[in-house]
XYZ file of C-alpha atoms in Angstrom:
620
model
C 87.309 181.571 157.715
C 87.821 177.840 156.075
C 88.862 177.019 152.918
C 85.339 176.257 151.737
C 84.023 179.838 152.920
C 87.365 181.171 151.080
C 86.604 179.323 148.019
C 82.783 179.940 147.220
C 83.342 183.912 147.822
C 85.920 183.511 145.411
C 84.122 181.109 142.927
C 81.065 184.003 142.771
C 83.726 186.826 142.085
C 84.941 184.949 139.392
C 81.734 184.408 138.018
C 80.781 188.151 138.496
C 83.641 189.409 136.839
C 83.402 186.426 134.079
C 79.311 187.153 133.472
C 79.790 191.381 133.730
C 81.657 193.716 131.974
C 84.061 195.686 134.260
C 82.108 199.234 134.018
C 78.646 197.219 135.184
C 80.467 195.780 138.445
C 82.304 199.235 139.270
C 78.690 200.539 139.190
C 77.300 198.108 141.618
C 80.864 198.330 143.839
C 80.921 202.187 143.585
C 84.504 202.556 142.197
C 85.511 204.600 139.403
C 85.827 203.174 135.887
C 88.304 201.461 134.723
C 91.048 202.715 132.263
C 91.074 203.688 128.715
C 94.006 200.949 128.534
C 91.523 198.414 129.819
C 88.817 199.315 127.782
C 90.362 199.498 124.382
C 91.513 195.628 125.434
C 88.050 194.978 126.341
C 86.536 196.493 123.463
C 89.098 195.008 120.772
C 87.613 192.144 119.636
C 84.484 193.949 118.706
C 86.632 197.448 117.181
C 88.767 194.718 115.179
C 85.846 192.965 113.413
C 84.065 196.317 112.600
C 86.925 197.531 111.076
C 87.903 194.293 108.959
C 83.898 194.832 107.469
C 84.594 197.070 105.150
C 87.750 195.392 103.890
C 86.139 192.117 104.077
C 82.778 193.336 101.665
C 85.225 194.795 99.140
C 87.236 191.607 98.884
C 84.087 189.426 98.201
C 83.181 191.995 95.898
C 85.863 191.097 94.147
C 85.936 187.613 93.970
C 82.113 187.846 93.381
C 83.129 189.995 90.249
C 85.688 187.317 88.843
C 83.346 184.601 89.179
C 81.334 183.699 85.891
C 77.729 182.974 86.110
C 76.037 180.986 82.955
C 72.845 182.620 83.279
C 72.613 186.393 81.769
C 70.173 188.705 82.500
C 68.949 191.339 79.215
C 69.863 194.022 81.646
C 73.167 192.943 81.519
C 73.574 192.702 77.460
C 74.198 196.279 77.059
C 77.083 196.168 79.460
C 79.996 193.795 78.006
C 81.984 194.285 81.325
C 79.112 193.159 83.352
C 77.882 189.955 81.573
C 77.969 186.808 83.940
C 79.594 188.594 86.606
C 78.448 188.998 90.223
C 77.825 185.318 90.904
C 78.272 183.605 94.479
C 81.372 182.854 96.120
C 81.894 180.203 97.983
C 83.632 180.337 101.477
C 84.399 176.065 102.003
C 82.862 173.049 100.367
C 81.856 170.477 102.550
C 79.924 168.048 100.415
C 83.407 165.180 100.507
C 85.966 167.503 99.201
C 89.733 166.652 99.316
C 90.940 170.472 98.898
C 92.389 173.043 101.806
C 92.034 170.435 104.145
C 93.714 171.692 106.677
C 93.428 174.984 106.028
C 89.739 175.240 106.494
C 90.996 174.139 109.865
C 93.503 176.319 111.087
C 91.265 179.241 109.575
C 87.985 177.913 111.762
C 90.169 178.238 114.387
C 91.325 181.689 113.839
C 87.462 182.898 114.030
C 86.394 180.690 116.759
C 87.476 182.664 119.076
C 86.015 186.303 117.576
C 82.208 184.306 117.494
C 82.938 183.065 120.821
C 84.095 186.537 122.384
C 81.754 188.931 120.640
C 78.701 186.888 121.068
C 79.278 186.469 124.792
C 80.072 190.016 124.956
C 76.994 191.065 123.229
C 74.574 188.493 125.154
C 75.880 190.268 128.085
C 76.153 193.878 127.836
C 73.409 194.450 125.257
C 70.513 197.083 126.941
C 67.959 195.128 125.141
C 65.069 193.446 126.236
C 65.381 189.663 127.013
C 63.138 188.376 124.066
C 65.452 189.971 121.549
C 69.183 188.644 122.847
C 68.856 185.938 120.786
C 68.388 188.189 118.054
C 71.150 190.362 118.919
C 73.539 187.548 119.199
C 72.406 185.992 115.851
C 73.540 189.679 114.597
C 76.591 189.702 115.923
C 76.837 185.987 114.271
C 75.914 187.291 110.946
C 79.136 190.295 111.219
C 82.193 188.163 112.490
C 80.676 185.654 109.700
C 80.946 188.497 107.149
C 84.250 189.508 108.671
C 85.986 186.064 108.424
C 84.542 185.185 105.289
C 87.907 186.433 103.127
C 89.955 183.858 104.766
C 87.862 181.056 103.525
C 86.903 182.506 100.351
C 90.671 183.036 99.445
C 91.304 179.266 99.680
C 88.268 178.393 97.594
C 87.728 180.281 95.028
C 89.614 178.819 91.520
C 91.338 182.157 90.554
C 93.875 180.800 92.822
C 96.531 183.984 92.635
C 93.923 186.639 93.280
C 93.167 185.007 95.846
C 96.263 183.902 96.896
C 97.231 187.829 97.270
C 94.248 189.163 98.740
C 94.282 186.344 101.419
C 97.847 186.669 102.063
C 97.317 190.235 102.991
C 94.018 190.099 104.626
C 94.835 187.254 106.874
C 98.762 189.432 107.451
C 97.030 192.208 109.034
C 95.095 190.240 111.166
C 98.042 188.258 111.903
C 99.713 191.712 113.435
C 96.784 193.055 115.169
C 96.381 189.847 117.172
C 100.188 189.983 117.840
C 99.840 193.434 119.016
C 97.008 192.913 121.134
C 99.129 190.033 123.027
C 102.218 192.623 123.350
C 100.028 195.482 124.669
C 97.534 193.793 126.701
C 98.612 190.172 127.973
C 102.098 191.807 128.570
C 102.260 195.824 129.314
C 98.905 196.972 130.888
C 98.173 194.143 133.644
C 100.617 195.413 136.533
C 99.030 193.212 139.702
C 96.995 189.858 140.431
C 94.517 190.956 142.944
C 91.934 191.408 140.939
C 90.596 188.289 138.636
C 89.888 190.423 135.399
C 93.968 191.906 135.849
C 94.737 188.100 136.248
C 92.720 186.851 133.025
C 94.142 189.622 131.337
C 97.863 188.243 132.319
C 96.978 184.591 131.786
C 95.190 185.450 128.659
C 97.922 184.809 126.547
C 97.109 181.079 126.535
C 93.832 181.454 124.671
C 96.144 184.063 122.108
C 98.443 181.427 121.212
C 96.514 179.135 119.600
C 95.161 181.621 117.528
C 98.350 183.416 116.233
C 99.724 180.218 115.544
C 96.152 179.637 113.462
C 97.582 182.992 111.774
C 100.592 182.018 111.149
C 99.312 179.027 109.366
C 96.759 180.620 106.885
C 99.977 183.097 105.720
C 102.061 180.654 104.996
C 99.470 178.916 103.194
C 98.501 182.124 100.938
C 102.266 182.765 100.235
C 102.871 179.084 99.256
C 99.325 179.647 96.926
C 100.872 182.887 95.340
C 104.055 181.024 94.909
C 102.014 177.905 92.965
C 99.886 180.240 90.747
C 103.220 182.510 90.260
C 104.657 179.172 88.540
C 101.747 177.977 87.036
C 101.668 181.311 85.093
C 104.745 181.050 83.621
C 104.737 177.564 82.608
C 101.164 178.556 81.248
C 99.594 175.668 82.771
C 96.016 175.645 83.113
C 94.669 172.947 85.860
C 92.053 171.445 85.143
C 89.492 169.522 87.402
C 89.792 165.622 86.906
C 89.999 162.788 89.033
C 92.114 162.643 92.377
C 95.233 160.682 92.609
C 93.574 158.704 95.820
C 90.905 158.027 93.960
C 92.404 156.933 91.025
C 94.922 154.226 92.892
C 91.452 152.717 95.070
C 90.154 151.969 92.201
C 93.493 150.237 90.992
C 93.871 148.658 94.403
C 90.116 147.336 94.170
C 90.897 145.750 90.557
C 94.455 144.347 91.670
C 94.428 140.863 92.560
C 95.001 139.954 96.509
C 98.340 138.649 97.895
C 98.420 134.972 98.150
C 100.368 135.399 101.520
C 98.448 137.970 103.557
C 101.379 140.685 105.235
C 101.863 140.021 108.478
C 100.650 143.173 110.599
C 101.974 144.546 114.056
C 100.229 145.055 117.279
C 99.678 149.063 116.518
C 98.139 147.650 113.024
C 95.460 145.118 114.714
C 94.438 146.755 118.204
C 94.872 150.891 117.092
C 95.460 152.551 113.974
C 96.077 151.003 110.254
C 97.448 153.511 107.969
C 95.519 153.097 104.315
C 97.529 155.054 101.282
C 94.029 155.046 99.274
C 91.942 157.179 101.638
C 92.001 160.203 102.582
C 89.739 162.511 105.289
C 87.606 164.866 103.788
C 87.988 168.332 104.490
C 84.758 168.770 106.660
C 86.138 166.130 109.101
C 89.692 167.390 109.240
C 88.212 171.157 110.308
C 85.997 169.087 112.648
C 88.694 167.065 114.597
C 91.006 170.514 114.859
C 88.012 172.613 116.124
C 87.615 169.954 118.837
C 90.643 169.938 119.631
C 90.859 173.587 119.937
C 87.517 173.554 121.753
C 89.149 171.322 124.059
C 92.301 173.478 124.852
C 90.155 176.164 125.331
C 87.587 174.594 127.681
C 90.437 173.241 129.898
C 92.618 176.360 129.683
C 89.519 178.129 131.262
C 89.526 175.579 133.609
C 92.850 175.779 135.175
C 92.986 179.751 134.974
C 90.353 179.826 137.212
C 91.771 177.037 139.212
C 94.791 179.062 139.312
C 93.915 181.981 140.842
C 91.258 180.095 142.972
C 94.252 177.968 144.978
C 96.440 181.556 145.330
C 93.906 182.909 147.165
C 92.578 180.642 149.072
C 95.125 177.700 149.390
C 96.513 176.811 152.943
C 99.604 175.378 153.298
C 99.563 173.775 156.920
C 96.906 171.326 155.491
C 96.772 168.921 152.525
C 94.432 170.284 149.955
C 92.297 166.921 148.780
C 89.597 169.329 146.800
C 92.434 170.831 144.483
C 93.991 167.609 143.566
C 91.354 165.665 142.811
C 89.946 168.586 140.740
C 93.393 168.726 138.632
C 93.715 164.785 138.703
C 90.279 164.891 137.170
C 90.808 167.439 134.624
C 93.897 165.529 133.525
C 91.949 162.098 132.951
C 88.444 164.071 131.481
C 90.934 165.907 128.816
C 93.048 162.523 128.076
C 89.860 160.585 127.249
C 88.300 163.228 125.294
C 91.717 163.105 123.358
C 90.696 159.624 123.137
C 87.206 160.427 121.821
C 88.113 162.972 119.579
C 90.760 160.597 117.530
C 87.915 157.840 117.646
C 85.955 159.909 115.236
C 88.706 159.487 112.498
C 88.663 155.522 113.426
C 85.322 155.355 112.917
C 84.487 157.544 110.330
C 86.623 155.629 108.057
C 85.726 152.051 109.303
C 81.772 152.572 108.268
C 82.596 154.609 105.133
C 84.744 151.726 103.944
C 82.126 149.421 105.220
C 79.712 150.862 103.396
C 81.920 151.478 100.389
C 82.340 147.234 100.635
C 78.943 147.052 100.508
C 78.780 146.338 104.550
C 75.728 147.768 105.864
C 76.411 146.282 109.714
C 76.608 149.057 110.626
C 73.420 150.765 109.898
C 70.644 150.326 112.358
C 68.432 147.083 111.361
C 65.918 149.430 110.151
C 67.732 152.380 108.870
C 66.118 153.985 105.750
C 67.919 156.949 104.084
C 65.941 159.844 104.188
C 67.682 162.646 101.724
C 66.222 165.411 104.029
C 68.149 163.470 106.795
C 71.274 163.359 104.747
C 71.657 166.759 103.506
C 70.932 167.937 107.519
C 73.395 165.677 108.465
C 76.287 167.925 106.476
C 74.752 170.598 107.650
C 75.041 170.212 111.342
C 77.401 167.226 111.893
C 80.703 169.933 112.640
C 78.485 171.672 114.944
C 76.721 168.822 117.288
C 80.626 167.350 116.858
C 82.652 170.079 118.144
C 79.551 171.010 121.227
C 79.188 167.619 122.320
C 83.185 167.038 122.855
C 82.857 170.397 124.998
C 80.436 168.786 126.894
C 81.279 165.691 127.302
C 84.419 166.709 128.707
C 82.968 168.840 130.873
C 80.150 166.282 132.120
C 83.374 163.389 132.364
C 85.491 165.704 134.104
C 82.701 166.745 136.778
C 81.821 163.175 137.223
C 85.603 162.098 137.942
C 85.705 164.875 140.351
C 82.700 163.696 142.079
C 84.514 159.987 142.334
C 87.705 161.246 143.169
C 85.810 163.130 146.293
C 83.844 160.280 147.363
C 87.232 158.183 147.410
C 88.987 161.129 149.452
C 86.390 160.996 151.850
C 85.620 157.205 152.523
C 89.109 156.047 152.124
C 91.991 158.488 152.316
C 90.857 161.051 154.988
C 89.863 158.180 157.392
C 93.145 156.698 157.339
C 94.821 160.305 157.363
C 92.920 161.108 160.873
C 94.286 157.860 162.828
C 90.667 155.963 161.949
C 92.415 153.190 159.840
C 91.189 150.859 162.486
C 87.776 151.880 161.887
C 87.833 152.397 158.662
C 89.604 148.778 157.909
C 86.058 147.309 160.155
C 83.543 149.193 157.777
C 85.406 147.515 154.724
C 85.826 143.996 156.245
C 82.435 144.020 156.654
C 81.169 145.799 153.710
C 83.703 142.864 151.476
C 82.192 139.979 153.966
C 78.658 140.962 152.739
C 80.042 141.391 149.093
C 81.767 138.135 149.110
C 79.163 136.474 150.140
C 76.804 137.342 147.720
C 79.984 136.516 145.095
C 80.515 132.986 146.790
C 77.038 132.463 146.333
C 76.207 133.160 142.487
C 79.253 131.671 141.888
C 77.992 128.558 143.808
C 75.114 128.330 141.289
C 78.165 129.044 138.512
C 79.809 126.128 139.334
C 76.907 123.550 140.111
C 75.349 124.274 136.480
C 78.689 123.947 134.665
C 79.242 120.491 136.831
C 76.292 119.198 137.699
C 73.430 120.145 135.535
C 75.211 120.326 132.084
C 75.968 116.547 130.157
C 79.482 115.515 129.466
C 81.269 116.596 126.100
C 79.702 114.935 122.841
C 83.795 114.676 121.566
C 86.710 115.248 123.159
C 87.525 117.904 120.466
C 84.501 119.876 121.983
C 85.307 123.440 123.574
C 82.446 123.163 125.562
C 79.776 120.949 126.855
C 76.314 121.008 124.985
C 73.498 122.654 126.074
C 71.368 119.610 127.788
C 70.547 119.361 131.187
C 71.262 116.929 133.492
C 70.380 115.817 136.969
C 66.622 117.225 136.659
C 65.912 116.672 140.095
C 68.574 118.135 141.640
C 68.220 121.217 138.983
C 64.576 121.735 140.238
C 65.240 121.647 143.811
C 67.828 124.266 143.172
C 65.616 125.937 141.307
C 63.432 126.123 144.433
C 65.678 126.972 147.070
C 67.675 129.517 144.992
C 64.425 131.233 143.381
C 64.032 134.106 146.084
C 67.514 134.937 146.760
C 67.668 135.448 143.207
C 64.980 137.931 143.619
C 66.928 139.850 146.220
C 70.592 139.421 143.812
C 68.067 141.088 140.816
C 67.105 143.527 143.150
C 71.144 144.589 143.640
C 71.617 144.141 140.162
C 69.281 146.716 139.137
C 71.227 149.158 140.994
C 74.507 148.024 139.387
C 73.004 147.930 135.999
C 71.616 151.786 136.387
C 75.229 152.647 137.279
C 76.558 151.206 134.933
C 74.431 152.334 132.137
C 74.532 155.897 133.430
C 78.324 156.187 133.598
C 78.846 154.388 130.085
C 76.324 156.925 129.065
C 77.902 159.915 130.374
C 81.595 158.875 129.190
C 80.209 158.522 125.698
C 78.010 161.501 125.161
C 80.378 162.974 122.624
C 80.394 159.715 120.936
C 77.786 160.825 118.060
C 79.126 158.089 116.103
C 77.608 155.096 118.549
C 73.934 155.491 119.538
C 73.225 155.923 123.630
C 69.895 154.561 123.031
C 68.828 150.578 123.065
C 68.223 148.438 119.543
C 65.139 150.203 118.389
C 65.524 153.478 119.713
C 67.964 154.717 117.916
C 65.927 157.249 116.250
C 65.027 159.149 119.404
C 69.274 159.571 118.943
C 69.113 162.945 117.090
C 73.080 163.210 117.141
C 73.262 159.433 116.309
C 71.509 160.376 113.336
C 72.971 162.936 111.989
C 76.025 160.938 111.982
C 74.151 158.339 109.948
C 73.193 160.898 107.205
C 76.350 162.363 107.061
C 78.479 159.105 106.307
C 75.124 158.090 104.286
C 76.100 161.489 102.118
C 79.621 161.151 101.743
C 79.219 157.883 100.747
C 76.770 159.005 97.378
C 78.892 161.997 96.925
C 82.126 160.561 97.088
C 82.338 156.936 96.792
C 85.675 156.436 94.548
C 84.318 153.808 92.313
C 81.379 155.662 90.771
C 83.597 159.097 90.412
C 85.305 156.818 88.504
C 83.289 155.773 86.652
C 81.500 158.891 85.794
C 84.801 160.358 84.761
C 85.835 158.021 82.195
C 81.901 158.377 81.438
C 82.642 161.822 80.643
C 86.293 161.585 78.960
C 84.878 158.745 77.169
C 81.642 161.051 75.841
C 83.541 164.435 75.195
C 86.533 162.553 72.989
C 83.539 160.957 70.964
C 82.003 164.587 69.820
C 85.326 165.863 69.300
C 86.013 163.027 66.608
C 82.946 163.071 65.190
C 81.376 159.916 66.246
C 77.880 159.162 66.709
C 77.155 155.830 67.916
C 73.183 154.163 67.307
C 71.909 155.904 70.150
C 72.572 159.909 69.043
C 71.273 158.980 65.544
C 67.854 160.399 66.042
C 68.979 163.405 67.399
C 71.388 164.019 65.054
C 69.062 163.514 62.260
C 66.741 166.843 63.816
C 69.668 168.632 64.086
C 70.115 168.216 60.412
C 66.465 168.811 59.614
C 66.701 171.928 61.901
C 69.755 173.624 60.192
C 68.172 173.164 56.524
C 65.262 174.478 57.747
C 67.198 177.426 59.375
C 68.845 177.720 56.306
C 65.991 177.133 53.375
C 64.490 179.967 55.526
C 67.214 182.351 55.404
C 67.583 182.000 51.978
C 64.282 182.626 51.506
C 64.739 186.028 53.226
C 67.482 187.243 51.683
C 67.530 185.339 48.428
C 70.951 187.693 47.016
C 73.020 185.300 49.305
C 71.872 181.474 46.809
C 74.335 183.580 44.439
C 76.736 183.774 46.823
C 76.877 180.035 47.906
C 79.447 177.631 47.234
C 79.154 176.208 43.606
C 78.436 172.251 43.662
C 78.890 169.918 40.527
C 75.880 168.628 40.596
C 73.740 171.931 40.570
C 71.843 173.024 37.437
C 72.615 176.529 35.960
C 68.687 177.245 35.619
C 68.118 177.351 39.612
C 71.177 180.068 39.504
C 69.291 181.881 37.171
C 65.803 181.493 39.088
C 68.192 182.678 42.165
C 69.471 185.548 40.169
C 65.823 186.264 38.714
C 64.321 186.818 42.237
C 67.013 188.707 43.886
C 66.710 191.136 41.163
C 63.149 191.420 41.573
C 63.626 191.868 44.963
């Protein structure tokens, strides 16, 4: 048996074992099930986030209950304890936030891979007709959702050492039942290789990792939150929302006056990265960039696993194995240019929201117009299209570099291998004579029009010559001669330009920040524009120089009531809130006329309307 027969039996029992649970492929082999060590580690995932439901309900509970609403219901007036509470808590805030930046992050990628484990699981093994998977899987959405939702909750919400504590010991436990799960079941149970699910089981600790570190993260986040609020108590400090400090120094940096003598910048400063001290990422992108790059570690982890075990089984030393290395070589450049692509978003995410921030609108499309529907969808699904199209585009890069890396194994290194360099060097020479011919030819027609057919500098200072032609005759007999080879060179061309577009496109599918379509069809670009209204968003909701200006707007306004003054423009309504309380008041009065007796005693007011006072509330 070769090493292709070897490999595609072993590629499908991968895929069996990776597509079926292990009872469902004993059934169709006839062997007996599997252990109860086995299936308590197959089953974890799912017993963990059933159990953390209950936990995880009672802690938004809780947070619900602190939180204040300003609307009261009349059901609610009889019970003091209960008025305004019960209001929504919210997990993150993506809408251009600077808070938990990171730690919106780290805890994405502590759930990531729950969703991604139970929902495969469930899409699997679920004994439910097709039509209603989808449904099934959206369930099993909704639970790890409600699961996880303590962890971001805890970070959000403003009673900052409730939530500090409850966080800290929510995110603890799962912290040691992940760490348990890698000691009993990456390390004690698997006992032999043969079999791909003992292997995965082995290897799994790769995909654990990441995860526990994730953990590790979000504790020492709540314990440095309990240790803030802790202080904060007993310097009885009460924070209060204002302006950032980032946004606060842009604005200074805006009004400050330019350097006469611009600072000289470094090659890492022109051609990669320039740090700027007066912006900062928001917290939606910052989750977005580490969920790729978890996505990423993930994706290729899976990748060389299988890749792993493939080669052990099927690898054969007395012959050079050209299939495995290109398929590693190929991973290794896919996964360094989706590093690439993945740090591009940062670049470019803050080189169009400064842009537009500068009033730069280059680049918008040439017929962009902001549609508020298309902004508020963009926030809503920007993190999502982000993360799936890095997974794919790596995937899509990687297969296409593997495809290359074949086609050069087999046209160039394998000849030469088998003693056929003599051959092989005869297909090339004559393969390059026919290329450098056509070469020596359009470069022919190069050199005649920059010669021949153009007219001589204007000026000496000139760059280049001025568009005039020259030598008409000898242009249009050129013309003639060269018009149907030109055809045939268009023909060739084609071909090159369908390549080329087709591998630019294909490197730069995850690129959601450039469109893949041509000038004017950029709005057949769905990902393209959801970019747009997401930078089109944070740019209303966040844009430094109008928070600061609403801000001061607001300082400005609230300092004014507090010292009692009214400028022209709140006359009028102060004057019918004067009319309103004496008219509250005359009526009042009027009502209970025993309290004019009881009113503060003026100079200027005449005994008799005492008396009339006293007079009626006698009568009364």
């Amino acid at each position: 048996m070769n090493i292709s027969e070897k490999t595609s039996e072993n590629f499908l029992e991968i895929m069996g074992h990776f597509f079926f649970s292990r009872e469902t492929l004993d059934d169709i082999g006839g062997s007996t099930s599997e252990s109860e060590s086995h299936q308590y580690c197959h089953n974890f995932v799912e017993l963990q986030v059933k159990l953390s439901l209950l936990p995880s309900v009672f802690i938004i509970l809780l947070l619900s209950f602190n939180e204040r609403r300003k609307k009261i219901f009349d059901c609610e007036r009889n019970f003091r304890c209960l008025r305004g509470r019960f209001s929504f808590v919210i997990p993150l805030d993506f809408t251009g936030k600077m808070q938990n930046r990171w730690s919106y992050g780290f805890a994405f990628g502590s759930v990531t891979p729950f969703m991604i484990k139970l929902m495969s699981q469930t899409l699997l093994t679920a004994d439910v007709p097709p039509y209603l998977k989808v449904l099934v899987a959206l369930l099993a959405a909704l639970m790890v959702s409600i699961a996880c939702m303590p962890l971001f909750a805890c970070l959000s919400t403003k009673h900052r050492l409730l939530g500090g504590v409850l966080g800290l010991l929510y995110s603890l436990c799962w912290f040691v039942a992940q760490l348990w799960k890698l000691f009993w079941c990456r390390i004690i149970i698997p006992e032999k290789d043969d079999d791909f699910d003992d292997y995965l089981l082995r290897a799994g600790w790769l995909f654990d990792v990441p995860q526990l570190l994730c953990l590790g993260f979000l504790v020492c986040r709540f314990g440095s939150i309990i240790v803030k609020g802790v202080q904060k108590r007993l310097r009885n400090h009460c924070e209060q929302e204002g302006l950032k400090e980032n946004e606060y120094k842009y604005v200074q940096h805006l009004l400050r006056r330019p350097a006469e003598v611009p600072v000289e910048k470094s090659w890492l400063q022109r051609n990669v990265y320039e740090w700027d001290p007066y912006f900062k990422f928001p917290n939606r992108i910052i989750a977005t960039v580490v969920l790729c790059f978890y996505a990423l570690y993930t994706t290729v982890t899976f990748e060389m696993i299988c890749s792993w075990w493939l080669t052990s089984r099927c690898w054969d030393s007395t012959e050079p194995d050209y299939i495995t290395h290109s398929w590693y070589i190929s991973i290794a450049c896919a996964t360094l240019t989706s590093v690439i692509h993945i740090s591009q978003v940062l670049v470019y995410y803050r080189k169009h929201i400064k842009s537009l921030r500068a009033g730069d609108k280059t680049c918008l499309p040439r017929k962009f117009k902001l549609d508020p529907e298309n902004g508020v969808m963009g926030l809503l699904k920007y993190p999502g299209h982000q993360i799936a199209l890095t997974v794919w585009g790596y995937v899509i890069s990687q297969l296409m570099m593997f495809a290359f890396g074949l086609a050069f194994v087999y046209l160039v290194i394998i000849p030469i291998s088998q003693d056929q360099i003599k051959r092989w060097l005869e297909d090339i020479s004559k393969s390059l004579a026919n290329f450098f011919t056509l070469l020596a030819v359009m470069g022919l027609q190069r050199l005649l029009s920059h010669i021949f057919f153009l007219q001589d500098k204007t000026s000496p200072t000139d760059e280049v010559k001025p568009l005039a032609l020259n030598n008409r005759k000898a242009f249009h007999n050129i013309n003639y001669f060269f018009f149907f080879f030109n055809v045939i060179l268009g023909m060739m061309k084609c071909l090159v330009r369908l390549i080329k577009s087709a591998a630019v496109c294909l490197m730069l599918v995850s690129r959601i920040e450039r469109p893949i379509m041509p000038t004017g069809f950029e709005q057949q670009d769905s990902s393209y524009y959801t970019w747009l209204g997401m930078i089109m968003a944070d740019h209303h909701h966040s844009n430094p120089v109008l928070l600061c200006f609403c801000h001061l707007l607001s300082k400005h306004t609230s300092e004014s009531v507090q010292d009692g003054e009214y400028s022209r423009l709140n006359a009028e309504p102060l004057s019918k809130d004067r009319v309103h309380t004496r008219w509250l008041l005359m009526y009042t009065l009027v009502r209970n006329p025993k309290l004019i007796l009881l009113r503060k005693k003026r100079e200027g007011r005449n005994d008799k309307e005492l008396a009339f006072a006293w007079a009626v509330s006698n009568t009364a």
